[in-house]
Amino acid sequence: MNVPILGLAFSLSIVLSAQEVTNYTQADGLLDNTINCVSVDEEGGVWLGTNSGVSMFDGTEWISFTMDSHPGLIDNSIRAIFASNSSVWIGTDYGVSVYNGSSWTSYTEEDGLGDNRINHINQSANGAIWFGEKDGISIYDPTVFGDAWTSYSSSDGLPFGGINYINFDASGDAWLASSIFGLIHFDGLNFFTYNTDSGLISNNVRSIAIDASGNKWIGTAQGITVFDIENNVDVQHSIMLLLPPPDELNPVVDVKIDGNGNVWAGIYVDYLVTVGGVAYWNGDFWTGLNESVLVGPVVRSLDIDSENNIWVATSTGLSKISTSEISLPYFSDEFEFLLYPNPTISELFLVSNKDIETLIMTNIQGKQVAIPKENTDRGIRLDVSLLNPGFYILDIHTENLNLRRKVLIR
């Protein structure tokens, strides 16, 4: 259908899709293809926690660490890992171990750790190491003389159920992911909880990324909720990677932000079929990469190095997404679209030179709303006359592109 765009069409700023993906498995020197976590140190070394120990890749060579080869490592089944320039911390179901470059030292509940079962490890700006555990959080501060450990659990006001993920804002406050109660803010004294009543798309929070503007990208079992710096809901992202029905919603396992401001989401679902992949948001739309290019669909963890390469840990190996090409935007004349009028009262028209596969509209809480659609001489007509006034999100899916636009209904 050729529809005149009346001079209002524009070329959409998109990113190059010819990114390079390199996959690594045991055949390349990886200790075990089942990788649970990944962390890149300040020198670019990629540290991997596997079911059989720790693997480190410096870009050329692989080094393995196991209980047999390196006494002091507390267990071979690694659940969490954090690498800095001076040390590498690993978490297991039996405690934590730290590598200082030559040897491993381990800590358990007997040493002051709150719970031996570790989900996540991160480091605050003051150098303290934070552990998300099955029963709460623990903090190890090496600058403290004497008792360097502090732990918090439900008896201290932290909601029970454990902590999946830890991140820090520009003020140094901690943001904690709970699989039951949602997002938890810890200012050092008190715990404040944000859940579906606050606008979260799901209370099962798996990861948290904080961008340069202070927005919090909260990865959940049903997508991503973005809180602005005032902790109000800005937008919901429920479909980043196109999955086969009935898995339209995207369970997010990890969220990271690269040096160019692109948001990367690791997505994995195991329901009727096992599917997953990685999607990135450049401020206008999501672009997805699935197992057709990645080493496998079961994405477990992401990290980003200083050159903006994305390292993807999966249950079948490691993928490296080189982003030197995709980080540079360009204007393409190949994709044009027009959505008008916006704001609107009763109807929207969408005109595109590409075939539209699906159109999904959600309200600001991330709930899908029904909108009748029909093809007309003016384009695809969307009837929004029965919707309440306010902001909505329209997801426009073509074969190779997921585009998202805000719509205001008056």
Short mmCIF file of C-alpha atoms in Angstrom, two decimals:
data_model
loop_
_atom_site.label_atom_id
_atom_site.label_comp_id
_atom_site.label_asym_id
_atom_site.label_seq_id
_atom_site.Cartn_x
_atom_site.Cartn_y
_atom_site.Cartn_z
CA MET A 1 0.00 0.00 0.00
CA ASN A 2 1.47 3.34 -1.05
CA VAL A 3 0.26 6.09 1.23
CA PRO A 4 1.48 9.68 0.92
CA ILE A 5 3.23 10.82 4.08
CA LEU A 6 2.63 14.51 3.39
CA GLY A 7 6.20 15.51 4.01
CA LEU A 8 6.07 14.31 7.62
CA ALA A 9 8.03 11.09 7.24
CA PHE A 10 11.53 10.97 8.64
CA SER A 11 14.51 8.68 8.56
CA LEU A 12 14.79 6.78 11.82
CA SER A 13 18.09 6.81 13.65
CA ILE A 14 19.02 3.15 14.00
CA VAL A 15 22.20 1.21 14.69
CA LEU A 16 24.19 -1.06 12.50
CA SER A 17 23.15 -4.68 12.84
CA ALA A 18 26.38 -6.25 11.57
CA GLN A 19 27.86 -6.75 15.04
CA GLU A 20 30.40 -9.52 15.47
CA VAL A 21 29.62 -12.38 17.85
CA THR A 22 32.37 -14.76 18.98
CA ASN A 23 31.48 -17.94 20.87
CA TYR A 24 33.69 -19.93 23.24
CA THR A 25 33.23 -23.43 24.66
CA GLN A 26 35.28 -26.14 26.35
CA ALA A 27 36.88 -26.85 22.97
CA ASP A 28 38.52 -23.41 23.21
CA GLY A 29 39.79 -23.86 26.77
CA LEU A 30 36.73 -23.01 28.89
CA LEU A 31 36.64 -25.15 32.04
CA ASP A 32 32.92 -25.98 31.81
CA ASN A 33 30.25 -24.90 29.32
CA THR A 34 27.73 -24.41 32.14
CA ILE A 35 28.48 -20.82 33.16
CA ASN A 36 26.48 -19.24 35.97
CA CYS A 37 28.07 -15.78 36.18
CA VAL A 38 30.59 -13.48 34.48
CA SER A 39 32.62 -10.46 35.61
CA VAL A 40 35.28 -8.45 33.77
CA ASP A 41 38.20 -7.01 35.74
CA GLU A 42 39.76 -3.58 35.20
CA GLU A 43 42.43 -5.01 32.89
CA GLY A 44 39.93 -6.79 30.65
CA GLY A 45 40.26 -10.27 32.12
CA VAL A 46 36.97 -12.17 31.84
CA TRP A 47 36.19 -14.23 34.94
CA LEU A 48 33.59 -16.96 34.73
CA GLY A 49 31.90 -18.92 37.48
CA THR A 50 31.03 -22.40 36.21
CA ASN A 51 29.68 -25.62 37.70
CA SER A 52 33.25 -26.99 37.80
CA GLY A 53 35.25 -24.03 39.06
CA VAL A 54 36.49 -20.64 37.82
CA SER A 55 37.74 -19.87 34.30
CA MET A 56 39.63 -16.69 33.37
CA PHE A 57 40.13 -15.54 29.77
CA ASP A 58 42.61 -12.74 29.05
CA GLY A 59 41.74 -12.54 25.37
CA THR A 60 44.33 -15.12 24.38
CA GLU A 61 44.78 -17.74 27.06
CA TRP A 62 42.50 -19.57 29.49
CA ILE A 63 43.34 -20.21 33.15
CA SER A 64 41.31 -22.57 35.33
CA PHE A 65 40.88 -22.62 39.12
CA THR A 66 39.41 -25.62 40.94
CA MET A 67 39.48 -26.95 44.49
CA ASP A 68 42.03 -29.57 43.42
CA SER A 69 44.38 -27.18 41.62
CA HIS A 70 43.99 -24.23 44.00
CA PRO A 71 43.52 -25.12 47.68
CA GLY A 72 41.51 -22.44 49.48
CA LEU A 73 38.77 -22.27 46.88
CA ILE A 74 35.70 -23.19 48.90
CA ASP A 75 33.65 -24.99 46.22
CA ASN A 76 33.68 -25.69 42.49
CA SER A 77 30.03 -24.77 41.86
CA ILE A 78 30.21 -20.98 41.49
CA ARG A 79 26.96 -18.99 41.87
CA ALA A 80 28.27 -15.41 41.87
CA ILE A 81 31.49 -13.66 40.87
CA PHE A 82 32.92 -10.14 41.11
CA ALA A 83 36.32 -9.14 39.71
CA SER A 84 38.23 -5.95 40.39
CA ASN A 85 41.83 -5.15 39.54
CA SER A 86 43.15 -6.34 42.90
CA SER A 87 40.94 -9.29 43.79
CA VAL A 88 38.28 -11.70 42.58
CA TRP A 89 35.41 -12.76 44.84
CA ILE A 90 33.31 -15.85 44.21
CA GLY A 91 30.12 -16.97 45.94
CA THR A 92 28.88 -20.52 46.38
CA ASP A 93 26.29 -22.40 48.45
CA TYR A 94 29.00 -22.99 51.07
CA GLY A 95 30.47 -19.51 51.51
CA VAL A 96 32.75 -17.13 49.63
CA SER A 97 36.36 -17.14 48.46
CA VAL A 98 38.64 -14.30 47.40
CA TYR A 99 41.64 -14.53 45.06
CA ASN A 100 44.44 -12.01 45.61
CA GLY A 101 46.43 -12.90 42.51
CA SER A 102 48.32 -15.80 44.04
CA SER A 103 46.07 -17.66 46.50
CA TRP A 104 42.46 -18.13 47.60
CA THR A 105 41.04 -17.34 51.05
CA SER A 106 37.56 -18.45 52.11
CA TYR A 107 34.93 -17.11 54.53
CA THR A 108 31.78 -18.69 55.93
CA GLU A 109 29.12 -17.94 58.55
CA GLU A 110 31.71 -18.81 61.19
CA ASP A 111 33.80 -15.84 60.06
CA GLY A 112 30.90 -13.37 60.06
CA LEU A 113 29.14 -14.01 56.75
CA GLY A 114 25.38 -13.80 57.29
CA ASP A 115 24.47 -16.77 55.07
CA ASN A 116 26.72 -19.17 53.18
CA ARG A 117 24.35 -19.32 50.19
CA ILE A 118 25.38 -16.49 47.87
CA ASN A 119 23.32 -15.06 44.98
CA HIS A 120 25.26 -11.93 43.96
CA ILE A 121 28.40 -9.91 44.74
CA ASN A 122 29.16 -6.24 44.10
CA GLN A 123 31.49 -3.53 45.40
CA SER A 124 30.47 -0.11 46.69
CA ALA A 125 32.38 3.10 45.95
CA ASN A 126 34.17 2.94 49.31
CA GLY A 127 35.64 -0.48 48.49
CA ALA A 128 33.32 -2.60 50.64
CA ILE A 129 32.19 -5.93 49.17
CA TRP A 130 28.44 -6.61 49.33
CA PHE A 131 26.92 -10.08 49.18
CA GLY A 132 23.30 -10.83 48.28
CA GLU A 133 22.38 -14.02 50.11
CA LYS A 134 19.47 -16.42 50.44
CA ASP A 135 18.64 -14.85 53.81
CA GLY A 136 19.72 -11.21 53.45
CA ILE A 137 22.91 -9.23 52.76
CA SER A 138 26.42 -9.16 54.19
CA ILE A 139 29.05 -6.43 53.83
CA TYR A 140 32.78 -7.00 54.10
CA ASP A 141 34.74 -3.78 54.66
CA PRO A 142 38.50 -4.40 54.62
CA THR A 143 39.20 -0.91 55.98
CA VAL A 144 37.46 -1.67 59.28
CA PHE A 145 39.76 -2.67 62.11
CA GLY A 146 38.60 -5.80 63.88
CA ASP A 147 35.17 -7.06 62.83
CA ALA A 148 34.98 -6.33 59.09
CA TRP A 149 31.63 -8.09 58.60
CA THR A 150 28.13 -6.61 58.89
CA SER A 151 24.98 -8.58 58.09
CA TYR A 152 21.31 -7.70 57.68
CA SER A 153 18.31 -10.03 57.64
CA SER A 154 14.59 -9.89 58.34
CA SER A 155 15.34 -9.24 62.01
CA ASP A 156 16.94 -5.93 60.95
CA GLY A 157 13.99 -4.83 58.82
CA LEU A 158 15.08 -6.34 55.51
CA PRO A 159 12.16 -8.23 53.91
CA PHE A 160 12.69 -11.99 54.11
CA GLY A 161 13.34 -14.15 51.06
CA GLY A 162 16.90 -13.17 50.25
CA ILE A 163 18.55 -10.78 47.81
CA ASN A 164 19.22 -11.61 44.15
CA TYR A 165 21.18 -8.54 43.07
CA ILE A 166 22.84 -5.40 44.46
CA ASN A 167 23.66 -2.07 42.82
CA PHE A 168 24.50 1.45 44.01
CA ASP A 169 23.31 4.91 43.01
CA ALA A 170 25.40 8.07 42.77
CA SER A 171 24.75 8.84 46.45
CA GLY A 172 26.11 5.47 47.52
CA ASP A 173 22.73 4.08 48.53
CA ALA A 174 22.17 0.38 47.83
CA TRP A 175 19.37 -0.98 45.66
CA LEU A 176 18.49 -4.60 46.29
CA ALA A 177 16.53 -7.11 44.21
CA SER A 178 14.07 -9.41 45.96
CA SER A 179 12.30 -12.28 44.23
CA ILE A 180 9.25 -11.81 46.48
CA PHE A 181 8.95 -8.18 47.56
CA GLY A 182 10.30 -6.26 44.56
CA LEU A 183 12.90 -3.50 44.73
CA ILE A 184 14.43 -2.51 48.07
CA HIS A 185 16.24 0.77 48.74
CA PHE A 186 18.76 0.77 51.60
CA ASP A 187 20.14 4.16 52.67
CA GLY A 188 22.41 2.66 55.32
CA LEU A 189 19.80 2.95 58.06
CA ASN A 190 16.42 1.94 56.69
CA PHE A 191 14.92 -0.33 54.04
CA PHE A 192 12.25 1.03 51.67
CA THR A 193 10.30 -1.32 49.40
CA TYR A 194 8.91 -0.70 45.90
CA ASN A 195 6.56 -3.32 44.46
CA THR A 196 3.70 -3.69 41.98
CA ASP A 197 1.71 -1.18 44.03
CA SER A 198 4.52 1.28 43.25
CA GLY A 199 4.36 0.49 39.53
CA LEU A 200 6.78 -2.43 39.18
CA ILE A 201 5.75 -4.79 36.40
CA SER A 202 6.57 -7.75 38.68
CA ASN A 203 7.69 -8.26 42.28
CA ASN A 204 10.19 -10.91 41.14
CA VAL A 205 13.23 -8.67 40.61
CA ARG A 206 16.38 -10.28 39.21
CA SER A 207 18.71 -7.36 38.34
CA ILE A 208 19.16 -3.59 38.58
CA ALA A 209 21.10 -1.15 36.38
CA ILE A 210 21.38 2.59 37.04
CA ASP A 211 22.11 4.95 34.15
CA ALA A 212 23.97 8.27 34.10
CA SER A 213 20.73 10.19 34.73
CA GLY A 214 19.91 8.18 37.83
CA ASN A 215 17.16 6.14 36.16
CA LYS A 216 16.87 2.62 37.52
CA TRP A 217 16.37 -0.17 34.98
CA ILE A 218 14.77 -2.97 37.00
CA GLY A 219 14.89 -6.41 35.40
CA THR A 220 12.02 -8.63 36.51
CA ALA A 221 10.36 -11.92 35.62
CA GLN A 222 8.00 -10.04 33.28
CA GLY A 223 10.22 -7.39 31.72
CA ILE A 224 11.89 -4.12 32.72
CA THR A 225 10.42 -1.27 34.73
CA VAL A 226 12.28 2.05 34.54
CA PHE A 227 12.12 4.29 37.62
CA ASP A 228 13.22 7.89 37.18
CA ILE A 229 15.55 9.63 39.64
CA GLU A 230 12.54 10.43 41.85
CA ASN A 231 11.59 6.71 41.83
CA ASN A 232 8.46 7.21 39.79
CA VAL A 233 7.64 4.84 36.93
CA ASP A 234 8.92 6.27 33.65
CA VAL A 235 8.16 3.39 31.28
CA GLN A 236 7.69 -0.38 31.13
CA HIS A 237 9.51 -2.64 28.66
CA SER A 238 7.75 -6.00 28.51
CA ILE A 239 8.86 -7.16 25.04
CA MET A 240 12.49 -6.67 24.11
CA LEU A 241 13.12 -9.97 22.35
CA LEU A 242 10.46 -11.55 20.14
CA LEU A 243 9.68 -15.01 21.54
CA PRO A 244 7.31 -17.69 20.27
CA PRO A 245 3.82 -17.79 21.88
CA PRO A 246 2.89 -18.04 24.67
CA ASP A 247 6.17 -16.46 25.84
CA GLU A 248 5.59 -12.92 24.63
CA LEU A 249 6.64 -11.33 27.94
CA ASN A 250 10.39 -11.30 28.52
CA PRO A 251 11.77 -12.71 31.79
CA VAL A 252 14.97 -10.71 32.38
CA VAL A 253 17.94 -12.33 34.11
CA ASP A 254 20.42 -9.43 33.93
CA VAL A 255 20.61 -5.76 32.88
CA LYS A 256 23.75 -3.79 32.10
CA ILE A 257 24.45 -0.35 30.56
CA ASP A 258 27.41 0.18 28.22
CA GLY A 259 29.62 3.26 27.87
CA ASN A 260 27.42 4.64 25.08
CA GLY A 261 24.26 4.51 27.19
CA ASN A 262 22.80 1.44 25.46
CA VAL A 263 20.85 -0.81 27.83
CA TRP A 264 21.51 -4.54 27.50
CA ALA A 265 19.09 -7.17 28.78
CA GLY A 266 19.70 -10.89 29.13
CA ILE A 267 16.44 -12.78 28.60
CA TYR A 268 15.65 -16.43 29.22
CA VAL A 269 12.44 -18.43 29.52
CA ASP A 270 11.94 -22.18 29.92
CA TYR A 271 8.24 -22.90 29.64
CA LEU A 272 6.95 -24.91 26.69
CA VAL A 273 10.24 -24.42 24.86
CA THR A 274 13.64 -23.16 25.92
CA VAL A 275 14.29 -19.76 24.34
CA GLY A 276 16.31 -16.70 25.17
CA GLY A 277 18.90 -14.21 24.05
CA VAL A 278 20.11 -10.65 24.47
CA ALA A 279 18.45 -7.37 23.47
CA TYR A 280 19.77 -3.81 23.54
CA TRP A 281 17.94 -0.49 23.76
CA ASN A 282 19.47 2.58 22.07
CA GLY A 283 16.89 5.05 23.34
CA ASP A 284 14.43 4.48 20.49
CA PHE A 285 13.97 0.73 20.03
CA TRP A 286 15.13 -2.73 21.03
CA THR A 287 17.22 -4.98 18.82
CA GLY A 288 17.49 -8.66 19.73
CA LEU A 289 20.09 -11.41 19.29
CA ASN A 290 19.03 -15.00 19.90
CA GLU A 291 20.59 -18.48 19.79
CA SER A 292 20.97 -18.25 16.03
CA VAL A 293 24.08 -16.14 16.71
CA LEU A 294 24.75 -16.68 20.43
CA VAL A 295 26.29 -19.87 21.79
CA GLY A 296 22.95 -20.84 23.33
CA PRO A 297 19.55 -19.60 24.57
CA VAL A 298 19.95 -20.11 28.33
CA VAL A 299 21.39 -16.71 29.27
CA ARG A 300 22.56 -16.49 32.88
CA SER A 301 24.60 -13.29 33.25
CA LEU A 302 26.09 -10.30 31.38
CA ASP A 303 29.05 -8.00 31.81
CA ILE A 304 30.66 -5.24 29.74
CA ASP A 305 34.36 -4.51 29.31
CA SER A 306 36.10 -1.16 28.84
CA GLU A 307 35.81 -1.47 25.04
CA ASN A 308 32.02 -1.98 25.31
CA ASN A 309 32.15 -5.64 24.36
CA ILE A 310 29.25 -7.57 25.90
CA TRP A 311 30.13 -10.90 27.51
CA VAL A 312 27.21 -13.30 27.75
CA ALA A 313 27.33 -16.29 30.11
CA THR A 314 25.07 -19.19 29.12
CA SER A 315 24.58 -22.84 30.03
CA THR A 316 26.32 -23.86 26.80
CA GLY A 317 29.32 -21.55 26.73
CA LEU A 318 30.36 -17.91 26.46
CA SER A 319 29.48 -15.33 23.79
CA LYS A 320 31.27 -12.05 23.12
CA ILE A 321 29.29 -9.34 21.29
CA SER A 322 31.67 -6.79 19.79
CA THR A 323 29.94 -3.42 19.76
CA SER A 324 32.41 -1.18 17.93
CA GLU A 325 29.94 -1.07 15.05
CA ILE A 326 26.58 -1.02 16.80
CA SER A 327 27.51 1.81 19.16
CA LEU A 328 27.63 4.35 16.31
CA PRO A 329 24.20 5.57 15.18
CA TYR A 330 23.45 6.45 11.60
CA PHE A 331 20.41 7.63 9.73
CA SER A 332 18.81 5.06 7.51
CA ASP A 333 16.55 5.80 4.60
CA GLU A 334 15.48 2.16 4.54
CA PHE A 335 12.93 2.41 7.36
CA GLU A 336 10.36 5.17 7.51
CA PHE A 337 7.25 5.41 9.60
CA LEU A 338 4.70 7.95 10.71
CA LEU A 339 2.45 7.78 13.76
CA TYR A 340 -0.18 10.51 13.89
CA PRO A 341 -1.92 12.39 15.41
CA ASN A 342 -0.07 12.24 18.72
CA PRO A 343 -1.51 13.41 21.13
CA THR A 344 -4.88 12.07 20.06
CA ILE A 345 -8.44 11.73 21.30
CA SER A 346 -9.92 8.74 19.49
CA GLU A 347 -7.69 7.34 16.74
CA LEU A 348 -4.10 6.87 15.59
CA PHE A 349 -2.75 6.16 12.13
CA LEU A 350 0.48 4.27 11.47
CA VAL A 351 2.18 4.46 8.07
CA SER A 352 5.33 2.44 7.35
CA ASN A 353 7.29 1.26 4.35
CA LYS A 354 7.96 -2.03 6.19
CA ASP A 355 5.50 -4.81 6.97
CA ILE A 356 4.24 -4.51 10.54
CA GLU A 357 4.09 -7.94 12.18
CA THR A 358 2.52 -6.97 15.51
CA LEU A 359 1.27 -3.86 17.31
CA ILE A 360 0.97 -4.00 21.10
CA MET A 361 -0.23 -1.15 23.31
CA THR A 362 0.33 -1.12 27.08
CA ASN A 363 -0.60 1.35 29.76
CA ILE A 364 1.97 2.98 32.01
CA GLN A 365 1.70 0.02 34.42
CA GLY A 366 2.74 -2.34 31.63
CA LYS A 367 -0.68 -3.97 31.18
CA GLN A 368 -1.70 -4.70 27.60
CA VAL A 369 -4.83 -2.92 26.42
CA ALA A 370 -7.10 -3.89 23.54
CA ILE A 371 -7.11 -1.61 20.50
CA PRO A 372 -9.13 -2.45 17.37
CA LYS A 373 -7.03 -2.16 14.18
CA GLU A 374 -7.93 -1.89 10.51
CA ASN A 375 -6.15 -1.09 7.25
CA THR A 376 -7.30 2.14 5.62
CA ASP A 377 -6.14 4.43 2.84
CA ARG A 378 -4.49 6.58 5.51
CA GLY A 379 -2.55 3.68 7.01
CA ILE A 380 -3.23 1.26 9.86
CA ARG A 381 -5.97 2.82 11.97
CA LEU A 382 -5.87 2.20 15.73
CA ASP A 383 -9.09 2.87 17.63
CA VAL A 384 -8.19 4.25 21.05
CA SER A 385 -11.53 5.92 21.75
CA LEU A 386 -12.36 3.59 24.65
CA LEU A 387 -9.06 4.10 26.50
CA ASN A 388 -8.76 6.37 29.50
CA PRO A 389 -6.79 9.60 29.02
CA GLY A 390 -3.10 9.33 29.81
CA PHE A 391 0.20 8.01 28.47
CA TYR A 392 0.46 4.63 26.73
CA ILE A 393 3.27 2.70 25.07
CA LEU A 394 2.93 1.39 21.52
CA ASP A 395 5.32 -1.43 20.53
CA ILE A 396 5.73 -1.77 16.77
CA HIS A 397 7.37 -5.00 15.60
CA THR A 398 8.75 -5.62 12.11
CA GLU A 399 10.82 -8.61 11.01
CA ASN A 400 14.11 -7.11 12.25
CA LEU A 401 13.10 -4.24 14.50
CA ASN A 402 11.24 -3.54 17.71
CA LEU A 403 10.22 0.12 17.90
CA ARG A 404 8.57 1.79 20.87
CA ARG A 405 6.72 5.10 21.02
CA LYS A 406 4.86 6.95 23.76
CA VAL A 407 1.28 7.91 22.95
CA LEU A 408 -0.73 10.55 24.78
CA ILE A 409 -4.50 10.14 24.77
CA ARG A 410 -6.34 13.26 25.84
#
